[in-house]
Amino acid sequence: MPVSLRPVAAPRGAKRIVIDADGTPRAVTNAVDVLGYVDRTLPRIIAHVAHVNGALGVTAGAREVFVQDARGRVRMLRPNASATLRRGEVLFLQWSKARGTRHGYVLERDDGVGEVQGAEVIEVVDSESDDGTAVKVGRGAASGGGGVGAVDATGDGGGGDARRRRRRRAATGGRRARAPAPEDGLPDDPVELQSARRALKGAHRQLVNALQSEVAMRQTLAQSQLDFQRTMRGRADYVLRQWHKDNLGMIAGKYQQSQFAASAARISYQEALRLFHAAVERAEAARRGGAAASPNGRGGRATTSENHHDAREERYELAKKALEAECRAWEVLLAKDPTEMSLKDLRVVATDVGVDTTVLVERGDFVAALEKKKKAGDVEFKERKRKREAEFDAAETRRKARREKEEEESAHREAVQQVSIWSAHADLRLFLHRCGISIEQHGRSTKSILAKAYRQAMLKFHPDRARQKSTRERALADEVTKWLTHAWQSVPP
């Protein structure tokens, strides 16, 4: 199938650059028979291109060229540098932001597909030219909210294809791959799995609503563009043209907001789907009794212990944050007069200090409740704060001891593993060599020959010398000393 580079931002008279689909390289030269025009600022050989596996390999010539990706980011290819141009990306033979010079081409097959699958080209009128005609700016929006960035579409090449695609998408609402609706669960599913399934269904509904809103805004934007173009061609007065222009800008902004909302809904759905799959895996492991989690059958108990530990940590953090919020609220309540506080601050302070706000409606209700709480609950709060701080200090001490114990156990396991690696199929001579101790003499492994190296190893790994070192170094010194002491007893004199 023939492949070509369609001009999207090029001088008038620019034509497609046809490329062989079998991978034969072609030189893009600065000539009329290739580009359709001649630019004296460009070199004779601009770049070399070749079609490879649905993409286009680009190698810059004597000057740099530029590639704009689907997110609108532009990167420069220095002379003789190579890159890959995919569908939806733009190859600029010349790009100058200061002078506004952009000679851009986009990869396209003869089936009319020039962008990433699922993307659309929307021509948004940006300003007026001198003769009153509309100057369009092509904006690509992929399924994730990105696309071919702002590219001037004033050239002749490819304008009809973009216009036909825009009209077809305005009529059909565009194509958008939507996630399937979650299936209903079983009555005997665990509570965690049921909660994850409900959250997934809620995220799916939000995603569907966001995509429908995006399609509606896309259709509204296309209609607003057509109305603006008719107004410009009809030579309407300035007031009407300015109104259509402002209206088009407003609708374009709302369409961009709908794209952002759809992208956020898609991310939320993916996160809910990940949590749902994790809940399914945990439910399956629980049904199997946890035997598959560990070969000795203790995987279920270990997992349960880890879950309890995580739950305790979470409860501790929540309680600590709640106490901090209550302390801040009491500080505000004691420092300010409730009658001078805003309704928002009154509601926040009342919630944090423990006032029941479900029965409070007017501002006076909040002020009266806070003044009553301020008179009656000050001493009680200080006593509760003192007890809570003592509990948190004890909990922090336990947490610190638990972390130190876990670190020691981890260091011990790593030290045992390291010593087992050093001692694998090794005698004392080979073990000392693996520990980094050099042995000058060769021959039999006797005590008289290995005595010097043994003393060096004991000085290096003795536990008394590792007291000021880290936990992992102390654990390694203990294990190495045990192995050396045992091995030294079995060495012949």
PDB file of N, CA and C in Angstrom, residues 48 311 344 405 487:
ATOM      1  N   HIS A  48      16.632  11.842   4.585  1.00  0.00           N
ATOM      2  CA  HIS A  48      16.403  10.535   3.973  1.00  0.00           C
ATOM      3  C   HIS A  48      15.313   9.823   4.770  1.00  0.00           C
ATOM      4  N   ALA A 311      -3.298  -2.612  58.746  1.00  0.00           N
ATOM      5  CA  ALA A 311      -4.500  -1.993  59.309  1.00  0.00           C
ATOM      6  C   ALA A 311      -4.174  -1.192  60.570  1.00  0.00           C
ATOM      7  N   LYS A 344     -17.985  29.216  56.988  1.00  0.00           N
ATOM      8  CA  LYS A 344     -17.159  28.080  56.590  1.00  0.00           C
ATOM      9  C   LYS A 344     -16.224  27.674  57.725  1.00  0.00           C
ATOM     10  N   LYS A 405      13.508  -4.270  64.758  1.00  0.00           N
ATOM     11  CA  LYS A 405      13.495  -5.728  64.726  1.00  0.00           C
ATOM     12  C   LYS A 405      13.389  -6.234  63.295  1.00  0.00           C
ATOM     13  N   ALA A 487      35.219 -23.290  60.375  1.00  0.00           N
ATOM     14  CA  ALA A 487      36.097 -23.839  59.338  1.00  0.00           C
ATOM     15  C   ALA A 487      37.541 -23.942  59.822  1.00  0.00           C
TER      16      ALA A 487
END
